Amino acid sequence: MTDFSLSKCPKSEGKKFYLVTGKGGSSGRGVEGTDQKVNTNSTKLRRMVRSMVLGEMGEVGSQDKVNDCMAAVFHPGVKNQVVLAYSKEVLIVDTELGQTVGQINVDRSNSPLVGMEVARQKPMIFLLHESGSVSVWSLRAGLTVASTPIMMSKSQSFLSFPSTPATSVSPMDGLLEVSYESVSVSEHVRLGKNCRVLGLALRPSTQAEVAFLATDGRIFLFNLRSTDSSTPPPVIVTLSSLSTTSMRLTMSAILSSMSPSKAVRMCPPLTTKNWAAYRPLLAVGTVTGHLQVVNVSTGLVEREVAVHSAPVLGLEWTSTHPAASLLSFAHCNVTGSTSGLVRNELVHTDIITGKVRHLRTEQVREVGEPKITMIRVSHLKKYFVVAFAAGPFELWDLAKLCILRTMPKKFPHITALEWSPLHTARGKKSDSISPSEKEVCREQNMKEVTKEHIVLTDHDGQLYHFTVEGHTIKDGTKIPAETGLGTITCICWKSDMIVRGDTEGNVNIWNMKTRQSKNIHTGRGKVKRICFSPGKNNMKILVLYEDGVQIWDVKELEMINELRCPGDLLSVEDVDWAGSDRVVLAGQDGAVRLAGLALAGTSSHTLAYGREQQVVCMGLLPRDTFRGIACMLGYRPWAEEGDIRKMVTTGLTEEQVGLVEAVLDYLGEQFITSISDGGVSLAERYLLVSLALGLMFEMELWMVVVEQRAGRPLGRQFHVLADRDTFMSRQEELSRLHMARAVERVSTGQGEADSPADLPGAGGGCRVHAAGHRHGGQQQHGGPAARLPDPGHGQQGLHRVPTVPRVHHEDGGHQPPVRGQAVGGRAAAGPDGEGGGRLLLPAVSWALGPGPVAGQVQDGGAGGGAGGGVGWAGQQVGRLSGAGRAG
């Protein structure tokens, strides 16, 4: 689409390209796509019949996924080229020619592609594979002959003429194409069982560093560096400064980050007892089976342990002073099980030492068991309960990590469970201690026995109360189900308040002291979790639904705020309190958000975190300050004083001074020495500063100046700014590529057929032979422009116009006549050589050599004409353009 605009609809429908589906599975070069399409459909049918008859659950449509184009970008370094990436190959399409002019085939032994980045400083392509490796491909010098001749059809060439029959094209041997060669491949990255790579990114300024993201949140950084140790590396390595014959891509760092999570738990709250050792740690259970410990105050992942082979579904802290251990569970499906049996994983993890201990190893040896639905640790961290979906719950000793009791099978299956925050403790003297030891070990003589309480509910909504003392569990009271409540899904207990939530969106508040019960019908659907906020007399509750979150005040029975999904957030998987007035929201997008009671403003600027390491990013400064420092670094106003740090930090705040000094320390003394050296030119200094600070426009501007002064040829991305010899050689190569792929076309109107274009030697120039006549009118020419009278016929079809204008040179001489042909539409010439059509070269964009300049006149639509003349011509190069527009 050439007339695309954000403000209005394009007038034209654009040019449509059809790529023939190759046998290798992705779109590419082939003879015809009809037979292969039939084969694909028959393969689909056979696969569907096989799945119905034999029961093989093969994925229908997997072949279509292979054929999907995963990336399509304009080549930033080569004009009029589009790069298409498929799973097993990369195609280079010329938009002017309408053909695939090159391809990169991925070997069958290599993993498929999942991402692609195209460089601008050099014609290079970075490809990301499923295995986590990155391959670098560079454009070969010159053109190569295609290994297999192709049959060019209507869908592959001259797509602006949809009425041209495909049968008029004959096969051609010796097709030229552009080719890429592999210059470096990184090593494979070790990924987890449920981890895969997502996307690739290229550093915009230097383009010598790449990074890709994995589903577990890790970012892998790679550097492209020279392997030639004989020459010293530049101050800042760029892609244009590297040689394609000696470069290597190596991993430089791995940045850990948050992974998509299913469960989060905040560590026990701050109290007067743990004031000295308290750290705001958040435990996150990821979908990859890892446990991450995040410091909420700094936003950094401090610990990450690979624990489970399946997504973590629940976790609890098992220590308080300090918070150092976790209990988590997950489950894997059992192959062939149709009754919902799974293989459970219950693991105790020490986050300080990294020690992992698997529990219930004897029970999981069976074929399968009901899945674990919840684990609950007592407030004193002495016991914990493991509940199952279709089985009795288990009581465990947390200190010894051994099972105390399994409830009988006839016990009702529980749906919600909570430990009481109220407990009683009494001491009794041990009879085994002698009287002589009582004075020495008085504190050890008393054996504390703690009594804790559990409340739980069954599917009928009945509430059970149990007492746990020592190694025994005693039955307590049984409270009948509340009227108007559905199946209880969650329960929480604080002080004298017990709050329950059910599957119908009801929140029940029961005051044990007054024995009064109140119901709140929210109408939000199933309640997934309810938790009280920490702090004495703080009776706020956080309620998680399927479609959002609410905060309620239990005392006042009023809602403080709410958040809806997917309106406010995509989805919330789990919630918890980070403090008395802060909540933690774990989203499905992999982000963990910290919000206030307003449930808004979940982002903070980088400088607000209390991190030990300063963020190295000059862009965090105000715009004027940033621009002023950039100018000072290049202009060197400190040359007389000699103190660069003092000069660039004058007038800044203490926070900004720390940021600037961190950036200078990161850039290193070699950078400071280079910009302080009086022998370095102004352009070279500003180029270094632009590269260091990421100023893209300034970087390209000073790169042109530096390269031209040094006498080095500019890259392909600068196009016409290159020197004459370099520009002419590239255009000659492009002309050879286009002329080698030009094909014969047959008119659909009253015109006659054109003969194929031939390309003589370099000295003979380019010539397009045109035989036949044109309908009506007479060519008039005088000087550099020509115009056509209106023939008055308006026939559709193919018209040949033997244009013979003269091209004037700068030295006053004349070039041999320019010959061309007009194609399609009615000729409607305008004044001063401006006709109703456009004069251009769809096959040859630039004509070279001392010989005649050959081209074609093509209209812009059915109502256009062939009235354009020679718009511009220079010495030994002529570009044909016209002023006509589509009718």
Coordinates of C-alpha atoms in Angstrom, one line a residue, residues 344-845:
N344 CA 0.5 -34.8 43.3
E345 CA 3.6 -32.9 44.2
L346 CA 3.9 -31.5 47.7
V347 CA 7.3 -29.8 48.3
H348 CA 8.9 -28.0 51.2
T349 CA 11.6 -25.5 50.1
D350 CA 14.2 -23.6 52.1
I351 CA 14.7 -20.3 50.1
I352 CA 18.0 -19.5 51.9
T353 CA 19.9 -22.7 51.2
G354 CA 17.8 -23.9 48.2
K355 CA 17.1 -27.3 49.8
V356 CA 14.0 -29.0 48.4
R357 CA 12.3 -31.8 50.2
H358 CA 9.4 -33.8 48.5
L359 CA 6.6 -34.9 50.8
R360 CA 4.1 -37.7 50.4
T361 CA 6.5 -39.8 48.3
E362 CA 4.9 -43.1 49.4
Q363 CA 1.4 -42.0 48.5
V364 CA 2.3 -40.9 45.0
R365 CA 3.7 -44.2 44.0
E366 CA 0.2 -45.4 43.2
V367 CA -1.3 -45.1 39.8
G368 CA -3.1 -41.9 40.7
E369 CA -4.9 -40.1 43.5
P370 CA -7.4 -37.2 43.8
K371 CA -5.7 -33.9 43.3
I372 CA -4.7 -31.5 46.1
T373 CA -7.0 -28.5 46.3
M374 CA -5.4 -26.5 49.2
I375 CA -2.8 -26.5 51.9
R376 CA -3.2 -24.4 55.1
V377 CA -0.5 -23.7 57.7
S378 CA -1.4 -22.9 61.3
H379 CA -0.7 -19.5 62.6
L380 CA 1.9 -20.8 65.0
K381 CA 3.6 -22.7 62.1
K382 CA 3.3 -26.0 64.0
Y383 CA 0.8 -27.9 61.8
F384 CA -0.5 -27.9 58.3
V385 CA -3.5 -29.5 56.6
V386 CA -3.6 -31.0 53.1
A387 CA -7.0 -31.2 51.5
F388 CA -8.1 -33.2 48.4
A389 CA -10.8 -32.9 45.8
A390 CA -12.4 -36.3 46.5
G391 CA -10.8 -37.7 49.7
P392 CA -10.2 -37.1 53.4
F393 CA -7.8 -34.4 54.5
E394 CA -4.5 -35.0 56.2
L395 CA -2.9 -33.4 59.3
W396 CA 0.9 -32.9 59.3
D397 CA 3.5 -31.9 61.8
L398 CA 5.4 -29.0 60.2
A399 CA 8.5 -29.2 62.4
K400 CA 9.1 -32.9 61.6
L401 CA 7.4 -32.9 58.2
C402 CA 5.5 -36.1 59.1
I403 CA 1.9 -37.0 58.8
L404 CA -0.1 -37.1 62.1
R405 CA -3.5 -38.3 61.0
T406 CA -5.6 -39.0 58.0
M407 CA -9.3 -38.5 58.4
P408 CA -11.5 -41.6 57.7
K409 CA -12.9 -42.1 54.2
K410 CA -16.4 -41.5 55.4
F411 CA -15.6 -38.0 56.5
P412 CA -17.2 -35.4 54.2
H413 CA -15.1 -33.8 51.5
I414 CA -14.2 -30.3 52.5
T415 CA -14.5 -27.2 50.2
A416 CA -12.9 -24.6 52.5
L417 CA -10.6 -24.6 55.5
E418 CA -9.0 -22.0 57.8
W419 CA -6.9 -22.1 61.0
S420 CA -8.0 -19.9 63.9
P421 CA -5.8 -17.0 64.9
L422 CA -6.8 -17.6 68.5
H423 CA -4.9 -20.3 70.4
T424 CA -4.1 -21.3 73.9
A425 CA -0.9 -22.6 75.4
R426 CA -0.2 -24.3 78.7
G427 CA 3.0 -25.8 80.1
K428 CA 3.5 -29.0 81.9
K429 CA 6.6 -30.2 83.7
S430 CA 8.5 -33.1 82.2
D431 CA 9.0 -36.0 84.7
S432 CA 12.2 -37.2 83.0
I433 CA 14.3 -34.3 84.1
S434 CA 16.3 -34.7 87.4
P435 CA 16.1 -32.2 90.2
S436 CA 19.8 -31.2 89.8
E437 CA 19.1 -30.1 86.2
K438 CA 16.1 -27.9 87.0
E439 CA 18.2 -24.9 88.1
V440 CA 20.5 -25.1 85.1
C441 CA 17.9 -25.6 82.4
R442 CA 14.8 -24.0 83.8
E443 CA 13.6 -22.8 80.4
Q444 CA 14.0 -26.2 78.8
N445 CA 12.2 -27.9 81.7
M446 CA 8.8 -26.6 80.5
K447 CA 7.3 -28.4 77.6
E448 CA 4.8 -26.2 75.8
V449 CA 1.7 -27.8 74.5
T450 CA -0.3 -25.6 72.1
K451 CA -3.9 -26.0 71.3
E452 CA -5.0 -24.7 67.9
H453 CA -8.4 -24.6 66.2
I454 CA -9.6 -25.4 62.7
V455 CA -12.9 -24.5 60.9
L456 CA -13.9 -26.2 57.7
T457 CA -17.0 -26.6 55.5
D458 CA -18.3 -29.4 53.3
H459 CA -20.3 -29.4 50.1
D460 CA -23.6 -29.0 52.0
G461 CA -22.3 -25.8 53.6
Q462 CA -22.1 -27.2 57.2
L463 CA -19.3 -25.7 59.4
Y464 CA -17.1 -28.0 61.4
H465 CA -14.8 -27.1 64.3
F466 CA -11.8 -29.2 65.4
T467 CA -9.2 -28.8 68.0
V468 CA -5.6 -29.9 67.5
E469 CA -3.4 -30.5 70.6
G470 CA -0.1 -32.3 70.4
H471 CA -0.5 -35.2 68.1
T472 CA -4.3 -35.5 68.4
I473 CA -7.2 -33.9 66.7
K474 CA -10.5 -33.7 68.6
D475 CA -14.0 -33.1 67.2
G476 CA -15.7 -30.0 68.2
T477 CA -19.0 -28.4 67.3
K478 CA -21.0 -28.7 64.1
I479 CA -23.0 -25.7 62.8
P480 CA -25.7 -26.3 60.2
A481 CA -25.6 -24.7 56.8
E482 CA -26.6 -21.0 56.5
T483 CA -29.9 -20.4 54.7
G484 CA -29.4 -18.7 51.3
L485 CA -25.8 -19.8 50.8
G486 CA -24.5 -22.0 48.1
T487 CA -21.4 -24.2 48.2
I488 CA -18.7 -22.5 50.3
T489 CA -15.5 -21.9 48.3
C490 CA -13.4 -20.0 50.8
I491 CA -13.3 -18.9 54.4
C492 CA -11.2 -16.6 56.6
W493 CA -11.1 -15.9 60.3
K494 CA -9.9 -12.9 62.3
S495 CA -10.7 -12.0 65.9
D496 CA -14.4 -12.9 66.4
M497 CA -15.3 -12.6 62.7
I498 CA -15.6 -15.5 60.3
V499 CA -16.2 -14.6 56.6
R500 CA -17.3 -17.1 54.0
G501 CA -17.8 -16.9 50.2
D502 CA -19.8 -19.2 48.0
T503 CA -20.2 -20.1 44.4
E504 CA -23.1 -17.6 43.8
G505 CA -21.2 -14.5 44.8
N506 CA -22.5 -14.3 48.4
V507 CA -20.3 -13.1 51.2
N508 CA -21.4 -14.2 54.7
I509 CA -20.1 -12.5 57.8
W510 CA -20.6 -14.3 61.1
N511 CA -19.9 -12.7 64.5
M512 CA -19.1 -15.4 67.0
K513 CA -19.4 -13.1 70.0
T514 CA -22.9 -11.8 69.1
R515 CA -23.8 -15.0 67.1
Q516 CA -25.2 -12.8 64.4
S517 CA -24.9 -13.5 60.7
K518 CA -25.2 -11.1 57.7
N519 CA -25.2 -11.8 54.0
I520 CA -23.9 -9.6 51.2
H521 CA -25.0 -10.5 47.8
T522 CA -22.5 -9.1 45.3
G523 CA -23.8 -10.7 42.1
R524 CA -20.2 -11.2 40.9
G525 CA -20.2 -15.0 40.6
K526 CA -17.9 -17.5 42.3
V527 CA -15.8 -16.2 45.2
K528 CA -12.3 -17.6 44.7
R529 CA -10.5 -16.1 47.8
I530 CA -11.1 -13.9 50.8
C531 CA -8.4 -12.6 53.1
F532 CA -8.3 -10.1 56.0
S533 CA -5.9 -7.2 56.0
P534 CA -3.1 -7.3 58.7
G535 CA -3.1 -5.1 61.7
K536 CA -5.0 -5.0 65.0
N537 CA -8.6 -3.8 64.6
N538 CA -8.2 -3.6 60.8
M539 CA -11.2 -5.4 59.5
K540 CA -10.9 -4.9 55.8
I541 CA -11.3 -7.9 53.5
L542 CA -10.0 -8.5 50.0
V543 CA -12.4 -10.6 47.8
L544 CA -11.3 -12.2 44.6
Y545 CA -13.9 -13.2 42.0
E546 CA -13.7 -14.7 38.5
D547 CA -14.1 -11.3 36.9
G548 CA -12.4 -8.9 39.4
V549 CA -11.6 -7.8 42.9
Q550 CA -13.4 -6.0 45.7
I551 CA -12.3 -4.5 49.0
W552 CA -14.9 -4.4 51.8
D553 CA -15.0 -3.0 55.4
V554 CA -16.6 -5.7 57.5
K555 CA -17.4 -3.4 60.4
E556 CA -19.2 -0.8 58.3
L557 CA -20.5 -3.4 55.8
E558 CA -19.6 -1.1 52.9
M559 CA -17.5 -1.6 49.8
I560 CA -14.4 0.5 49.6
N561 CA -13.4 -0.1 46.0
E562 CA -13.6 -2.6 43.2
L563 CA -11.8 -3.7 40.0
R564 CA -13.4 -5.4 37.1
C565 CA -11.8 -7.7 34.5
P566 CA -11.1 -7.5 31.6
G567 CA -12.2 -3.8 31.8
D568 CA -9.6 -2.6 34.3
L569 CA -7.1 -5.5 34.0
L570 CA -6.8 -8.5 31.7
S571 CA -7.3 -11.1 34.5
V572 CA -6.4 -11.5 38.1
E573 CA -5.2 -15.0 39.2
D574 CA -4.5 -14.4 42.9
V575 CA -4.5 -11.7 45.5
D576 CA -3.0 -11.0 48.9
W577 CA -2.3 -8.1 51.3
A578 CA 1.2 -6.6 51.2
G579 CA 0.4 -4.3 54.1
S580 CA -2.5 -2.8 56.0
D581 CA -3.3 -0.5 53.1
R582 CA -1.6 -2.2 50.1
V583 CA -2.8 -5.2 48.0
V584 CA -0.9 -7.5 45.6
L585 CA -2.6 -8.4 42.3
A586 CA -1.1 -11.3 40.3
G587 CA -2.3 -11.0 36.7
Q588 CA -2.6 -13.4 33.9
D589 CA -0.2 -11.3 31.8
G590 CA 2.7 -12.2 34.1
A591 CA 2.8 -8.9 36.0
V592 CA 2.5 -8.6 39.8
R593 CA 0.9 -5.2 40.7
L594 CA 1.1 -3.4 44.0
A595 CA -1.9 -1.1 44.5
G596 CA -3.5 0.9 47.3
L597 CA -7.1 0.8 48.6
A598 CA -8.1 2.7 45.5
L599 CA -6.9 -0.2 43.3
A600 CA -5.4 2.3 40.9
G601 CA -1.9 3.6 40.1
T602 CA -0.1 0.3 40.1
S603 CA 3.1 1.7 38.5
S604 CA 6.0 3.7 40.0
H605 CA 8.9 5.5 38.3
T606 CA 12.2 3.7 38.4
L607 CA 13.9 6.2 40.7
A608 CA 11.3 5.5 43.4
Y609 CA 12.6 2.1 44.2
G610 CA 15.2 1.8 46.9
R611 CA 17.7 -0.2 44.9
E612 CA 21.4 -0.4 45.7
Q613 CA 22.4 -0.4 42.0
Q614 CA 21.6 2.8 40.2
V615 CA 19.6 2.6 36.9
V616 CA 21.9 3.4 34.0
C617 CA 19.6 5.4 31.7
M618 CA 20.2 9.0 30.9
G619 CA 16.7 9.2 29.3
L620 CA 15.2 9.4 32.9
L621 CA 16.4 13.0 33.1
P622 CA 14.2 15.9 32.0
R623 CA 14.4 16.5 28.3
D624 CA 16.2 19.9 28.4
T625 CA 18.7 18.5 30.9
F626 CA 19.3 15.4 28.8
R627 CA 19.9 17.5 25.6
G628 CA 22.2 19.9 27.4
I629 CA 24.4 17.1 28.7
A630 CA 24.5 15.5 25.2
C631 CA 25.7 18.8 23.7
M632 CA 28.3 19.3 26.4
L633 CA 29.8 15.9 25.9
G634 CA 30.4 16.6 22.2
Y635 CA 31.4 20.2 22.4
R636 CA 33.9 19.8 25.3
P637 CA 33.4 23.0 27.3
W638 CA 35.4 21.4 30.1
A639 CA 38.5 21.3 27.9
E640 CA 40.1 24.2 29.9
E641 CA 39.1 23.0 33.3
G642 CA 39.6 19.3 32.6
D643 CA 36.8 18.0 35.0
I644 CA 34.1 16.5 32.8
R645 CA 32.0 15.2 35.7
K646 CA 31.8 18.6 37.4
M647 CA 30.8 20.4 34.2
V648 CA 28.0 18.0 33.2
T649 CA 26.5 17.8 36.8
T650 CA 26.4 21.5 37.5
G651 CA 22.9 22.6 38.5
L652 CA 21.5 19.1 38.9
T653 CA 19.8 17.7 41.9
E654 CA 21.4 15.1 44.1
E655 CA 19.3 12.3 42.5
Q656 CA 20.1 13.5 38.9
V657 CA 23.9 13.7 39.8
G658 CA 23.9 10.1 40.9
L659 CA 22.2 9.1 37.7
V660 CA 24.7 11.0 35.5
E661 CA 27.7 9.6 37.4
A662 CA 26.3 6.0 37.1
V663 CA 26.0 6.5 33.3
L664 CA 29.5 7.8 33.0
D665 CA 30.9 4.9 35.1
Y666 CA 29.0 2.5 32.8
L667 CA 30.4 4.0 29.6
G668 CA 33.9 3.6 31.1
E669 CA 37.1 5.6 31.1
Q670 CA 37.9 4.8 27.5
F671 CA 34.8 6.7 26.3
I672 CA 35.6 9.7 28.5
T673 CA 39.2 9.7 27.2
S674 CA 38.0 9.5 23.6
I675 CA 35.6 12.5 23.8
S676 CA 38.2 14.5 25.8
D677 CA 40.9 13.9 23.3
G678 CA 41.6 17.1 21.3
G679 CA 42.7 15.0 18.3
V680 CA 39.3 13.5 17.8
S681 CA 37.2 15.5 15.3
L682 CA 33.9 17.1 16.3
A683 CA 31.9 14.7 14.1
E684 CA 33.6 11.6 15.7
R685 CA 32.8 12.9 19.2
Y686 CA 29.2 13.6 18.4
L687 CA 28.9 10.2 16.8
L688 CA 30.2 8.5 20.0
V689 CA 27.9 10.6 22.1
S690 CA 24.9 9.7 19.9
L691 CA 25.7 6.0 20.1
A692 CA 26.2 6.1 23.9
L693 CA 22.9 8.0 24.5
G694 CA 20.8 6.3 21.9
L695 CA 20.1 9.4 19.7
M696 CA 19.1 7.7 16.5
F697 CA 18.7 10.7 14.1
E698 CA 22.0 12.3 15.3
M699 CA 23.8 9.0 15.0
E700 CA 22.9 8.6 11.3
L701 CA 23.7 12.2 10.6
W702 CA 27.2 12.1 12.1
M703 CA 27.8 8.6 10.7
V704 CA 27.4 10.0 7.1
V705 CA 29.8 12.8 7.9
V706 CA 32.4 10.5 9.5
E707 CA 32.2 7.9 6.7
Q708 CA 32.4 10.4 3.9
R709 CA 35.4 12.1 5.4
A710 CA 37.2 8.8 5.9
G711 CA 36.5 7.9 2.3
R712 CA 34.6 4.7 3.1
P713 CA 31.5 3.8 1.2
L714 CA 28.2 4.4 2.9
G715 CA 25.8 1.5 3.7
R716 CA 22.9 0.5 1.7
Q717 CA 20.5 2.2 4.1
F718 CA 21.7 5.7 2.9
H719 CA 20.8 4.9 -0.7
V720 CA 21.4 8.1 -2.8
L721 CA 23.7 9.6 -0.3
A722 CA 26.4 7.2 -1.2
D723 CA 29.2 8.1 -3.6
R724 CA 28.7 7.9 -7.3
D725 CA 30.6 4.6 -8.0
T726 CA 29.0 2.8 -5.1
F727 CA 25.6 4.0 -6.0
M728 CA 26.0 3.0 -9.6
S729 CA 27.3 -0.4 -8.9
R730 CA 24.4 -1.2 -6.6
Q731 CA 21.9 0.1 -9.2
E732 CA 23.5 -2.0 -11.9
E733 CA 23.2 -5.0 -9.7
L734 CA 19.5 -4.2 -9.1
S735 CA 19.0 -3.7 -12.8
R736 CA 20.5 -7.1 -13.7
L737 CA 18.3 -8.7 -11.1
H738 CA 15.2 -7.1 -12.5
M739 CA 16.0 -7.7 -16.2
A740 CA 16.9 -11.4 -15.6
R741 CA 13.4 -11.9 -14.1
A742 CA 11.4 -9.9 -16.7
V743 CA 8.8 -12.1 -18.5
E744 CA 6.8 -11.9 -21.7
R745 CA 3.2 -10.6 -21.4
V746 CA 0.3 -10.9 -23.8
S747 CA -2.2 -8.1 -24.3
T748 CA -5.9 -8.6 -23.5
G749 CA -7.0 -5.9 -25.9
Q750 CA -6.2 -5.0 -29.5
G751 CA -2.5 -4.7 -29.0
E752 CA 0.2 -7.2 -29.9
A753 CA 2.5 -9.2 -27.8
D754 CA 5.8 -7.8 -26.4
S755 CA 9.0 -9.6 -26.9
P756 CA 11.1 -10.6 -23.9
A757 CA 13.6 -8.1 -22.6
D758 CA 17.3 -8.9 -23.1
L759 CA 20.2 -7.6 -21.3
P760 CA 23.4 -7.1 -23.3
G761 CA 26.8 -6.6 -21.8
A762 CA 27.7 -3.7 -19.4
G763 CA 28.9 -1.6 -22.2
G764 CA 25.9 -2.1 -24.5
G765 CA 23.4 -0.7 -22.0
C766 CA 19.9 -1.9 -21.4
R767 CA 17.4 -2.2 -24.2
V768 CA 13.7 -3.2 -24.4
H769 CA 12.6 -4.1 -27.9
A770 CA 9.1 -3.0 -28.8
A771 CA 7.5 -4.2 -32.0
G772 CA 4.1 -3.2 -33.3
H773 CA 2.2 0.1 -33.3
R774 CA 0.1 2.3 -31.1
H775 CA -3.6 3.1 -31.6
G776 CA -4.0 6.7 -32.8
G777 CA -2.1 9.8 -32.0
Q778 CA 1.3 10.9 -33.0
Q779 CA 4.4 11.2 -30.7
Q780 CA 5.7 14.7 -30.4
H781 CA 8.9 15.5 -28.7
G782 CA 11.0 18.6 -28.2
G783 CA 13.7 18.6 -25.6
P784 CA 13.7 16.5 -22.5
A785 CA 9.9 16.1 -22.3
A786 CA 7.4 14.6 -24.7
R787 CA 3.6 14.7 -24.9
L788 CA 0.9 12.7 -26.7
P789 CA -2.2 14.1 -28.3
D790 CA -5.5 12.5 -27.3
P791 CA -6.1 9.7 -29.8
G792 CA -9.8 9.7 -29.0
H793 CA -10.2 6.0 -29.0
G794 CA -10.1 4.9 -25.4
Q795 CA -9.4 1.2 -26.2
Q796 CA -8.3 -1.0 -23.3
G797 CA -5.3 -3.2 -23.8
L798 CA -1.7 -2.9 -24.7
H799 CA -0.4 0.2 -26.4
R800 CA 3.2 0.7 -27.6
V801 CA 4.5 4.2 -27.9
P802 CA 7.9 4.6 -29.5
T803 CA 9.0 7.6 -27.5
V804 CA 12.1 9.4 -28.8
P805 CA 13.0 12.4 -26.7
R806 CA 16.5 13.7 -26.2
V807 CA 18.2 13.6 -22.9
H808 CA 20.4 16.6 -22.2
H809 CA 23.6 16.2 -20.3
E810 CA 25.3 18.6 -17.9
D811 CA 28.1 19.1 -20.5
G812 CA 25.5 20.2 -23.1
G813 CA 25.7 16.9 -25.1
H814 CA 22.8 14.7 -26.0
Q815 CA 22.1 11.1 -25.0
P816 CA 20.8 8.6 -27.6
P817 CA 17.0 8.4 -27.8
V818 CA 15.1 6.9 -24.9
R819 CA 12.8 4.1 -26.0
G820 CA 9.9 2.8 -24.1
Q821 CA 6.4 1.3 -24.3
A822 CA 3.0 2.4 -23.0
V823 CA 0.8 -0.3 -21.3
G824 CA -2.9 -0.3 -20.8
G825 CA -5.6 2.4 -20.5
R826 CA -6.6 5.2 -22.8
A827 CA -4.0 7.8 -23.8
A828 CA -5.1 11.2 -22.4
A829 CA -2.2 13.6 -22.7
G830 CA -2.1 16.8 -20.8
P831 CA -0.2 20.0 -21.4
D832 CA 3.6 20.2 -21.1
G833 CA 4.0 16.5 -21.3
E834 CA 1.8 15.7 -18.3
G835 CA -0.5 12.9 -19.4
G836 CA -3.2 10.9 -17.7
G837 CA -0.9 8.0 -16.9
R838 CA 2.5 7.4 -15.1
L839 CA 5.7 6.7 -16.9
L840 CA 7.8 4.3 -14.8
L841 CA 9.8 1.1 -14.9
P842 CA 8.1 -1.8 -13.1
A843 CA 10.9 -4.1 -14.1
V844 CA 13.9 -1.8 -14.2
S845 CA 13.9 1.1 -11.8

